[in-house]
Amino acid sequence: MSLLSLEFLTLSLAAILIVRAAPEPLRTVGFVGVSLWFITSYLDATGLAAMLLLCLVGYGFARGAQRTPRVGTVGIVLLTIAFIWMQRYSFLELFVPERLLPNTLVAAGLSFLFFKIVHVIVDSAGGTIGKLTLPLYLSYCLNFTAWLLGPIQRYQSFEGQWSGREEPLAPTFEAHLDALNRVLRGLVKKYVVAEMLAHHALMPGQDVAGVGQVLVGIYVFYFFLYFDFSGYCDIVIGIGRFMGVRPPENFYLPFFSPNIAQFWLRVHRSLTLWLTDYVFNPSFAAFLRSNRFARRPILSASMAMMITMLVSGLWHGTTANFLLFGLLHGVYLVTFRVFEAVLQRRLGRKGLRALRRRRLWGGLSTFLTFNVTVWAYLCFVLDAASLATLWARVWMKVLG
Amino acid sequence: MRGAGGRVRIVLKVGLAVLMIVVLVVFASGEYDFVYRAF
């Protein structure tokens, strides 16, 4: 379903009306119904059944984890296996017979749903989620504004806004006008600017032409991706504000990031925060607890960062090039952190802060961050074979 | 009570909304070949 369609407008208006005006339990049931209306435009019956089953199994494990935290660990392991199988990761073909792999593609929205369920299970085990009811849990999991491409909202935030504890929109004309402008801005970004850029960008599945053409195309792709994804987020955040359940902010001008760590806080921020909480922090803590790495915080942080970015890469896609994307960003982050630690040792905290404040330093580091992040998107767009061809062509040019 | 600055801000925001609606209608209608030709 296009977000620039009469059907989506009708669906959104129905959702706003239901969430703002309907009494419980009609409100929750109605919202789940509207969300399923949206989801069924992307999934067939098998896909929908698989999604709902994943939600229900996740709910069972989350409830179990509230009583016995170890149930949560078992649940996460089993759901991760199910996720890998449903996504049909390319490495599965190496050791799983073809007849045991899923035939139908149920990938739309699955990555986001999986991360939301894992979050609910972990937080249930940790005791930070209070009462977990099935209707509200389903509203959270299937919420149409955050189902297709995120942002990844936390259950606690969703529950707070759903129950009315958090005011999503001030009752003024200007606040409503701002929400409307947010939706319109998103539509223009996604359906006008991104559409125009798509004609000139290097897109997934495209053949590798000349090296120069690929380089120009990848810069255009970077901006295409930004306008397309951030435009989508503007639309759903705007609708969420009207509705009363607003997904979190996800983008903040990533091309002006002064370093790679800032880049990940400005692009797909909700994913970065999820990865920090559920992958980086536990891995870092585990390394620090071990006898071998306890006295090596930088090495421990570097290894935790590599693991986090590899998970991020594999979450973005199912093929080897996405693993490479994660690996590359892991190397970027580790290099940045080590470089920063060396600078701090030489200049001291005050010296490093003074260096960061210098305009030339800021400009150079922003320029470098922008370019290395653009190049990393080559792994996002091209498959492993095309990347190898491109790499060979670059070296042939370099060597004459 | 909204001051003069507040009223101007509202008028600008309404203007921006109208402009974006016009752009979207033009693009949704498919009558935007002139934009591609300009590139």
GROMACS .gro file of C-alpha atoms in nm:
model
  439
    1MET     CA    1   0.000   0.000   0.000
    2SER     CA    2   0.145   0.333  -0.103
    3LEU     CA    3   0.159   0.593   0.172
    4LEU     CA    4   0.049   0.844  -0.094
    5SER     CA    5  -0.286   0.677  -0.164
    6LEU     CA    6  -0.649   0.728  -0.079
    7GLU     CA    7  -0.649   0.386   0.090
    8PHE     CA    8  -0.369   0.483   0.329
    9LEU     CA    9  -0.536   0.818   0.401
   10THR     CA   10  -0.864   0.639   0.485
   11LEU     CA   11  -0.681   0.385   0.699
   12SER     CA   12  -0.493   0.657   0.888
   13LEU     CA   13  -0.809   0.861   0.950
   14ALA     CA   14  -0.986   0.546   1.076
   15ALA     CA   15  -0.694   0.473   1.311
   16ILE     CA   16  -0.688   0.832   1.445
   17LEU     CA   17  -1.063   0.823   1.504
   18ILE     CA   18  -1.052   0.484   1.676
   19VAL     CA   19  -0.755   0.556   1.902
   20ARG     CA   20  -0.870   0.907   1.998
   21ALA     CA   21  -1.244   0.844   2.039
   22ALA     CA   22  -1.337   0.476   2.078
   23PRO     CA   23  -1.387   0.325   2.427
   24GLU     CA   24  -1.193   0.016   2.540
   25PRO     CA   25  -1.191  -0.269   2.437
   26LEU     CA   26  -1.318  -0.143   2.098
   27ARG     CA   27  -1.020   0.094   2.080
   28THR     CA   28  -0.758  -0.184   2.106
   29VAL     CA   29  -0.949  -0.430   1.885
   30GLY     CA   30  -1.016  -0.158   1.627
   31PHE     CA   31  -0.652  -0.051   1.618
   32VAL     CA   32  -0.531  -0.411   1.573
   33GLY     CA   33  -0.790  -0.447   1.294
   34VAL     CA   34  -0.670  -0.131   1.115
   35SER     CA   35  -0.307  -0.244   1.152
   36LEU     CA   36  -0.394  -0.586   1.004
   37TRP     CA   37  -0.565  -0.406   0.713
   38PHE     CA   38  -0.230  -0.234   0.644
   39ILE     CA   39  -0.020  -0.547   0.697
   40THR     CA   40  -0.232  -0.768   0.469
   41SER     CA   41  -0.153  -0.535   0.181
   42TYR     CA   42   0.207  -0.657   0.211
   43LEU     CA   43   0.170  -1.019   0.321
   44ASP     CA   44  -0.019  -1.320   0.190
   45ALA     CA   45  -0.212  -1.553   0.424
   46THR     CA   46   0.095  -1.768   0.501
   47GLY     CA   47   0.308  -1.466   0.580
   48LEU     CA   48   0.040  -1.317   0.802
   49ALA     CA   49  -0.009  -1.647   0.988
   50ALA     CA   50   0.369  -1.675   1.041
   51MET     CA   51   0.385  -1.319   1.177
   52LEU     CA   52   0.095  -1.372   1.415
   53LEU     CA   53   0.243  -1.701   1.534
   54LEU     CA   54   0.576  -1.527   1.601
   55CYS     CA   55   0.391  -1.258   1.802
   56LEU     CA   56   0.199  -1.515   2.008
   57VAL     CA   57   0.505  -1.730   2.079
   58GLY     CA   58   0.692  -1.413   2.180
   59TYR     CA   59   0.408  -1.319   2.414
   60GLY     CA   60   0.419  -1.663   2.576
   61PHE     CA   61   0.792  -1.636   2.638
   62ALA     CA   62   0.762  -1.277   2.767
   63ARG     CA   63   0.497  -1.382   3.020
   64GLY     CA   64   0.710  -1.681   3.117
   65ALA     CA   65   1.018  -1.457   3.154
   66GLN     CA   66   0.830  -1.234   3.400
   67ARG     CA   67   0.809  -1.534   3.635
   68THR     CA   68   1.134  -1.713   3.543
   69PRO     CA   69   1.395  -1.499   3.358
   70ARG     CA   70   1.563  -1.810   3.215
   71VAL     CA   71   1.249  -1.877   3.008
   72GLY     CA   72   1.327  -1.550   2.830
   73THR     CA   73   1.674  -1.674   2.729
   74VAL     CA   74   1.526  -1.994   2.584
   75GLY     CA   75   1.264  -1.786   2.402
   76ILE     CA   76   1.521  -1.553   2.246
   77VAL     CA   77   1.732  -1.846   2.121
   78LEU     CA   78   1.428  -2.021   1.967
   79LEU     CA   79   1.287  -1.702   1.814
   80THR     CA   80   1.629  -1.615   1.667
   81ILE     CA   81   1.643  -1.956   1.498
   82ALA     CA   82   1.286  -1.904   1.368
   83PHE     CA   83   1.379  -1.555   1.245
   84ILE     CA   84   1.686  -1.682   1.057
   85TRP     CA   85   1.477  -1.957   0.898
   86MET     CA   86   1.189  -1.723   0.804
   87GLN     CA   87   1.428  -1.468   0.657
   88ARG     CA   88   1.593  -1.753   0.464
   89TYR     CA   89   1.949  -1.634   0.524
   90SER     CA   90   2.171  -1.727   0.228
   91PHE     CA   91   2.416  -1.927   0.443
   92LEU     CA   92   2.133  -2.170   0.532
   93GLU     CA   93   2.151  -2.309   0.179
   94LEU     CA   94   2.496  -2.448   0.262
   95PHE     CA   95   2.371  -2.699   0.516
   96VAL     CA   96   1.989  -2.705   0.516
   97PRO     CA   97   1.814  -2.905   0.239
   98GLU     CA   98   1.609  -2.688  -0.001
   99ARG     CA   99   1.282  -2.865   0.090
  100LEU     CA  100   1.321  -2.753   0.454
  101LEU     CA  101   1.356  -2.384   0.368
  102PRO     CA  102   1.048  -2.157   0.344
  103ASN     CA  103   0.916  -2.103  -0.009
  104THR     CA  104   0.714  -1.791   0.051
  105LEU     CA  105   0.876  -1.464   0.135
  106VAL     CA  106   0.743  -1.324   0.462
  107ALA     CA  107   1.021  -1.074   0.512
  108ALA     CA  108   0.821  -0.748   0.504
  109GLY     CA  109   0.826  -0.602   0.855
  110LEU     CA  110   0.975  -0.919   1.004
  111SER     CA  111   1.311  -0.767   1.109
  112PHE     CA  112   1.140  -0.489   1.304
  113LEU     CA  113   0.886  -0.724   1.458
  114PHE     CA  114   1.163  -0.959   1.569
  115PHE     CA  115   1.357  -0.681   1.744
  116LYS     CA  116   1.041  -0.556   1.915
  117ILE     CA  117   0.958  -0.904   2.046
  118VAL     CA  118   1.315  -0.959   2.171
  119HIS     CA  119   1.298  -0.623   2.350
  120VAL     CA  120   0.970  -0.718   2.521
  121ILE     CA  121   1.111  -1.055   2.635
  122VAL     CA  122   1.438  -0.907   2.767
  123ASP     CA  123   1.262  -0.623   2.950
  124SER     CA  124   1.000  -0.863   3.087
  125ALA     CA  125   1.279  -1.079   3.229
  126GLY     CA  126   1.446  -0.766   3.369
  127GLY     CA  127   1.125  -0.655   3.537
  128THR     CA  128   1.096  -0.320   3.358
  129ILE     CA  129   0.765  -0.406   3.192
  130GLY     CA  130   0.473  -0.414   3.431
  131LYS     CA  131   0.148  -0.581   3.337
  132LEU     CA  132   0.167  -0.735   2.990
  133THR     CA  133  -0.176  -0.792   2.835
  134LEU     CA  134  -0.223  -0.972   2.502
  135PRO     CA  135  -0.443  -0.704   2.334
  136LEU     CA  136  -0.200  -0.420   2.414
  137TYR     CA  137   0.100  -0.638   2.325
  138LEU     CA  138  -0.058  -0.713   1.983
  139SER     CA  139  -0.134  -0.342   1.932
  140TYR     CA  140   0.234  -0.273   2.002
  141CYS     CA  141   0.369  -0.549   1.776
  142LEU     CA  142   0.134  -0.487   1.484
  143ASN     CA  143   0.117  -0.104   1.512
  144PHE     CA  144   0.093  -0.005   1.143
  145THR     CA  145   0.288   0.321   1.186
  146ALA     CA  146   0.599   0.134   1.296
  147TRP     CA  147   0.546  -0.203   1.129
  148LEU     CA  148   0.702  -0.174   0.785
  149LEU     CA  149   1.026   0.019   0.844
  150GLY     CA  150   1.024   0.112   1.211
  151PRO     CA  151   1.109   0.327   1.399
  152ILE     CA  152   1.158   0.073   1.678
  153GLN     CA  153   0.945   0.208   1.960
  154ARG     CA  154   0.991   0.067   2.310
  155TYR     CA  155   0.693  -0.107   2.471
  156GLN     CA  156   0.709   0.117   2.779
  157SER     CA  157   0.684   0.431   2.561
  158PHE     CA  158   0.397   0.282   2.356
  159GLU     CA  159   0.211   0.177   2.669
  160GLY     CA  160   0.262   0.522   2.829
  161GLN     CA  161   0.119   0.701   2.525
  162TRP     CA  162  -0.160   0.447   2.475
  163SER     CA  163  -0.277   0.486   2.834
  164GLY     CA  164  -0.263   0.868   2.803
  165ARG     CA  165   0.013   0.919   3.063
  166GLU     CA  166   0.225   1.088   2.796
  167GLU     CA  167   0.064   1.373   2.603
  168PRO     CA  168   0.153   1.319   2.233
  169LEU     CA  169   0.003   1.639   2.096
  170ALA     CA  170  -0.084   1.970   2.263
  171PRO     CA  171  -0.452   2.059   2.208
  172THR     CA  172  -0.371   2.367   2.000
  173PHE     CA  173  -0.426   2.456   1.634
  174GLU     CA  174  -0.053   2.512   1.582
  175ALA     CA  175   0.041   2.169   1.723
  176HIS     CA  176  -0.204   2.003   1.482
  177LEU     CA  177  -0.071   2.215   1.196
  178ASP     CA  178   0.284   2.103   1.283
  179ALA     CA  179   0.173   1.738   1.278
  180LEU     CA  180   0.008   1.788   0.938
  181ASN     CA  181   0.318   1.960   0.803
  182ARG     CA  182   0.529   1.670   0.930
  183VAL     CA  183   0.318   1.424   0.727
  184LEU     CA  184   0.324   1.646   0.417
  185ARG     CA  185   0.700   1.700   0.448
  186GLY     CA  186   0.748   1.324   0.466
  187LEU     CA  187   0.531   1.268   0.157
  188VAL     CA  188   0.728   1.528  -0.040
  189LYS     CA  189   1.060   1.379   0.073
  190LYS     CA  190   0.958   1.021  -0.009
  191TYR     CA  191   0.743   1.061  -0.319
  192VAL     CA  192   0.898   1.365  -0.484
  193VAL     CA  193   1.263   1.412  -0.384
  194ALA     CA  194   1.353   1.043  -0.335
  195GLU     CA  195   1.166   0.945  -0.654
  196MET     CA  196   1.369   1.195  -0.854
  197LEU     CA  197   1.697   1.081  -0.696
  198ALA     CA  198   1.611   0.714  -0.764
  199HIS     CA  199   1.651   0.778  -1.138
  200HIS     CA  200   2.018   0.866  -1.091
  201ALA     CA  201   2.114   0.645  -0.795
  202LEU     CA  202   2.298   0.315  -0.799
  203MET     CA  203   2.020   0.079  -0.693
  204PRO     CA  204   2.031  -0.280  -0.562
  205GLY     CA  205   2.045  -0.538  -0.841
  206GLN     CA  206   2.189  -0.289  -1.090
  207ASP     CA  207   2.487  -0.399  -1.304
  208VAL     CA  208   2.825  -0.251  -1.220
  209ALA     CA  209   2.910  -0.002  -1.491
  210GLY     CA  210   3.226   0.210  -1.490
  211VAL     CA  211   3.396   0.288  -1.159
  212GLY     CA  212   3.321   0.660  -1.192
  213GLN     CA  213   2.953   0.594  -1.262
  214VAL     CA  214   2.932   0.366  -0.957
  215LEU     CA  215   3.091   0.631  -0.734
  216VAL     CA  216   2.851   0.904  -0.847
  217GLY     CA  217   2.559   0.661  -0.820
  218ILE     CA  218   2.643   0.564  -0.463
  219TYR     CA  219   2.650   0.928  -0.350
  220VAL     CA  220   2.305   0.977  -0.505
  221PHE     CA  221   2.190   0.651  -0.341
  222TYR     CA  222   2.296   0.786   0.000
  223PHE     CA  223   2.068   1.087  -0.043
  224PHE     CA  224   1.793   0.874  -0.200
  225LEU     CA  225   1.800   0.644   0.105
  226TYR     CA  226   1.796   0.939   0.343
  227PHE     CA  227   1.500   1.112   0.177
  228ASP     CA  228   1.308   0.787   0.126
  229PHE     CA  229   1.355   0.650   0.479
  230SER     CA  230   1.343   0.976   0.674
  231GLY     CA  231   1.042   1.080   0.464
  232TYR     CA  232   0.868   0.757   0.561
  233CYS     CA  233   0.952   0.826   0.928
  234ASP     CA  234   0.815   1.182   0.902
  235ILE     CA  235   0.485   1.045   0.767
  236VAL     CA  236   0.438   0.784   1.040
  237ILE     CA  237   0.555   1.015   1.320
  238GLY     CA  238   0.310   1.282   1.201
  239ILE     CA  239   0.023   1.031   1.187
  240GLY     CA  240   0.131   0.896   1.526
  241ARG     CA  241   0.109   1.246   1.675
  242PHE     CA  242  -0.249   1.283   1.552
  243MET     CA  243  -0.333   0.935   1.675
  244GLY     CA  244  -0.181   0.974   2.018
  245VAL     CA  245   0.085   0.703   1.986
  246ARG     CA  246   0.392   0.857   1.829
  247PRO     CA  247   0.693   0.649   1.710
  248PRO     CA  248   1.032   0.789   1.821
  249GLU     CA  249   1.248   1.022   1.613
  250ASN     CA  250   1.483   0.834   1.383
  251PHE     CA  251   1.689   1.077   1.171
  252TYR     CA  252   1.880   1.398   1.227
  253LEU     CA  253   2.083   1.519   0.925
  254PRO     CA  254   2.333   1.228   0.918
  255PHE     CA  255   2.547   1.391   0.647
  256PHE     CA  256   2.661   1.651   0.904
  257SER     CA  257   2.787   1.389   1.153
  258PRO     CA  258   3.128   1.489   1.289
  259ASN     CA  259   3.228   1.125   1.351
  260ILE     CA  260   3.107   0.770   1.290
  261ALA     CA  261   2.961   0.726   1.641
  262GLN     CA  262   2.751   1.039   1.588
  263PHE     CA  263   2.649   0.910   1.245
  264TRP     CA  264   2.486   0.605   1.402
  265LEU     CA  265   2.296   0.831   1.644
  266ARG     CA  266   2.168   1.042   1.356
  267VAL     CA  267   2.070   0.768   1.113
  268HIS     CA  268   1.812   0.506   1.214
  269ARG     CA  269   1.861   0.617   1.574
  270SER     CA  270   1.597   0.380   1.716
  271LEU     CA  271   1.789   0.082   1.573
  272THR     CA  272   2.120   0.211   1.712
  273LEU     CA  273   1.971   0.252   2.059
  274TRP     CA  274   1.819  -0.097   2.038
  275LEU     CA  275   2.155  -0.246   1.935
  276THR     CA  276   2.331  -0.053   2.212
  277ASP     CA  277   2.093  -0.179   2.480
  278TYR     CA  278   2.052  -0.540   2.369
  279VAL     CA  279   2.380  -0.626   2.191
  280PHE     CA  280   2.660  -0.381   2.277
  281ASN     CA  281   2.599  -0.334   2.651
  282PRO     CA  282   2.557  -0.706   2.734
  283SER     CA  283   2.860  -0.805   2.521
  284PHE     CA  284   3.077  -0.527   2.668
  285ALA     CA  285   2.973  -0.624   3.021
  286ALA     CA  286   3.044  -0.992   2.947
  287PHE     CA  287   3.395  -0.911   2.820
  288LEU     CA  288   3.467  -0.694   3.124
  289ARG     CA  289   3.352  -0.974   3.355
  290SER     CA  290   3.588  -1.227   3.196
  291ASN     CA  291   3.936  -1.267   3.349
  292ARG     CA  292   4.105  -1.225   3.014
  293PHE     CA  293   3.963  -0.886   2.917
  294ALA     CA  294   3.871  -0.730   3.253
  295ARG     CA  295   4.170  -0.493   3.246
  296ARG     CA  296   4.144  -0.411   2.877
  297PRO     CA  297   3.840  -0.183   2.840
  298ILE     CA  298   3.931  -0.051   2.495
  299LEU     CA  299   3.982  -0.402   2.357
  300SER     CA  300   3.658  -0.517   2.523
  301ALA     CA  301   3.466  -0.220   2.381
  302SER     CA  302   3.619  -0.281   2.035
  303MET     CA  303   3.512  -0.646   2.033
  304ALA     CA  304   3.164  -0.553   2.155
  305MET     CA  305   3.141  -0.291   1.880
  306MET     CA  306   3.244  -0.544   1.614
  307ILE     CA  307   2.981  -0.792   1.736
  308THR     CA  308   2.716  -0.516   1.743
  309MET     CA  309   2.789  -0.399   1.391
  310LEU     CA  310   2.800  -0.755   1.256
  311VAL     CA  311   2.454  -0.812   1.407
  312SER     CA  312   2.345  -0.481   1.254
  313GLY     CA  313   2.476  -0.589   0.911
  314LEU     CA  314   2.302  -0.927   0.929
  315TRP     CA  315   1.981  -0.762   1.046
  316HIS     CA  316   1.981  -0.533   0.741
  317GLY     CA  317   2.002  -0.818   0.492
  318THR     CA  318   2.044  -1.190   0.444
  319THR     CA  319   2.344  -1.207   0.210
  320ALA     CA  320   2.724  -1.182   0.249
  321ASN     CA  321   2.742  -0.818   0.134
  322PHE     CA  322   2.538  -0.711   0.439
  323LEU     CA  323   2.780  -0.896   0.665
  324LEU     CA  324   3.055  -0.696   0.494
  325PHE     CA  325   2.856  -0.376   0.554
  326GLY     CA  326   2.845  -0.453   0.926
  327LEU     CA  327   3.212  -0.552   0.932
  328LEU     CA  328   3.313  -0.228   0.761
  329HIS     CA  329   3.115  -0.015   1.006
  330GLY     CA  330   3.262  -0.215   1.293
  331VAL     CA  331   3.613  -0.134   1.164
  332TYR     CA  332   3.515   0.234   1.128
  333LEU     CA  333   3.386   0.250   1.487
  334VAL     CA  334   3.683   0.067   1.637
  335THR     CA  335   3.929   0.284   1.443
  336PHE     CA  336   3.750   0.597   1.561
  337ARG     CA  337   3.740   0.490   1.927
  338VAL     CA  338   4.107   0.382   1.930
  339PHE     CA  339   4.212   0.703   1.753
  340GLU     CA  340   4.013   0.907   2.004
  341ALA     CA  341   4.170   0.718   2.298
  342VAL     CA  342   4.520   0.783   2.159
  343LEU     CA  343   4.443   1.153   2.111
  344GLN     CA  344   4.303   1.180   2.462
  345ARG     CA  345   4.613   1.017   2.608
  346ARG     CA  346   4.834   1.268   2.426
  347LEU     CA  347   4.627   1.585   2.461
  348GLY     CA  348   4.425   1.513   2.776
  349ARG     CA  349   4.046   1.560   2.802
  350LYS     CA  350   4.064   1.939   2.780
  351GLY     CA  351   4.302   1.927   2.484
  352LEU     CA  352   4.076   1.686   2.294
  353ARG     CA  353   3.772   1.905   2.362
  354ALA     CA  354   3.961   2.212   2.237
  355LEU     CA  355   4.066   2.024   1.922
  356ARG     CA  356   3.704   1.921   1.855
  357ARG     CA  357   3.596   2.284   1.882
  358ARG     CA  358   3.830   2.392   1.603
  359ARG     CA  359   3.641   2.463   1.280
  360LEU     CA  360   3.900   2.307   1.052
  361TRP     CA  361   3.905   1.987   1.259
  362GLY     CA  362   3.525   1.974   1.265
  363GLY     CA  363   3.503   2.033   0.890
  364LEU     CA  364   3.763   1.769   0.805
  365SER     CA  365   3.613   1.506   1.034
  366THR     CA  366   3.260   1.574   0.898
  367PHE     CA  367   3.389   1.547   0.541
  368LEU     CA  368   3.571   1.220   0.618
  369THR     CA  369   3.270   1.071   0.802
  370PHE     CA  370   3.039   1.161   0.516
  371ASN     CA  371   3.258   0.998   0.254
  372VAL     CA  372   3.338   0.676   0.440
  373THR     CA  373   2.971   0.624   0.525
  374VAL     CA  374   2.873   0.677   0.161
  375TRP     CA  375   3.131   0.421   0.043
  376ALA     CA  376   3.008   0.167   0.298
  377TYR     CA  377   2.670   0.177   0.124
  378LEU     CA  378   2.835   0.005  -0.173
  379CYS     CA  379   2.807  -0.313   0.039
  380PHE     CA  380   2.440  -0.230   0.087
  381VAL     CA  381   2.367  -0.199  -0.282
  382LEU     CA  382   2.599  -0.444  -0.458
  383ASP     CA  383   2.612  -0.819  -0.395
  384ALA     CA  384   2.941  -0.992  -0.313
  385ALA     CA  385   3.018  -1.081  -0.678
  386SER     CA  386   2.957  -0.724  -0.801
  387LEU     CA  387   3.170  -0.587  -0.515
  388ALA     CA  388   3.454  -0.821  -0.616
  389THR     CA  389   3.424  -0.707  -0.981
  390LEU     CA  390   3.427  -0.343  -0.874
  391TRP     CA  391   3.727  -0.400  -0.646
  392ALA     CA  392   3.917  -0.569  -0.932
  393ARG     CA  393   3.837  -0.279  -1.167
  394VAL     CA  394   3.957  -0.023  -0.912
  395TRP     CA  395   4.289  -0.206  -0.870
  396MET     CA  396   4.332  -0.241  -1.245
  397LYS     CA  397   4.290   0.137  -1.276
  398VAL     CA  398   4.530   0.200  -0.988
  399LEU     CA  399   4.794  -0.030  -1.134
  400GLY     CA  400   4.738   0.112  -1.483
  401MET     CA  401  -0.362   3.565   2.306
  402ARG     CA  402  -0.132   3.526   2.003
  403GLY     CA  403   0.102   3.815   1.916
  404ALA     CA  404   0.181   3.946   1.566
  405GLY     CA  405   0.487   3.718   1.546
  406GLY     CA  406   0.274   3.416   1.634
  407ARG     CA  407   0.016   3.501   1.366
  408VAL     CA  408   0.288   3.540   1.100
  409ARG     CA  409   0.433   3.202   1.202
  410ILE     CA  410   0.091   3.036   1.164
  411VAL     CA  411   0.033   3.199   0.824
  412LEU     CA  412   0.376   3.078   0.706
  413LYS     CA  413   0.306   2.724   0.826
  414VAL     CA  414  -0.034   2.718   0.653
  415GLY     CA  415   0.133   2.851   0.337
  416LEU     CA  416   0.396   2.578   0.355
  417ALA     CA  417   0.125   2.312   0.396
  418VAL     CA  418  -0.065   2.445   0.092
  419LEU     CA  419   0.256   2.453  -0.113
  420MET     CA  420   0.341   2.092  -0.022
  421ILE     CA  421  -0.013   1.978  -0.107
  422VAL     CA  422   0.015   2.146  -0.450
  423VAL     CA  423   0.354   1.978  -0.514
  424LEU     CA  424   0.213   1.638  -0.413
  425VAL     CA  425  -0.097   1.678  -0.631
  426VAL     CA  426   0.119   1.772  -0.930
  427PHE     CA  427   0.347   1.471  -0.878
  428ALA     CA  428   0.064   1.230  -0.801
  429SER     CA  429  -0.113   1.335  -1.123
  430GLY     CA  430   0.197   1.240  -1.324
  431GLU     CA  431   0.220   1.585  -1.483
  432TYR     CA  432   0.576   1.639  -1.375
  433ASP     CA  433   0.782   1.556  -1.685
  434PHE     CA  434   0.904   1.913  -1.688
  435VAL     CA  435   1.092   1.848  -1.363
  436TYR     CA  436   1.281   1.552  -1.510
  437ARG     CA  437   1.359   1.749  -1.823
  438ALA     CA  438   1.511   2.018  -1.603
  439PHE     CA  439   1.758   1.766  -1.459
   0.00000   0.00000   0.00000
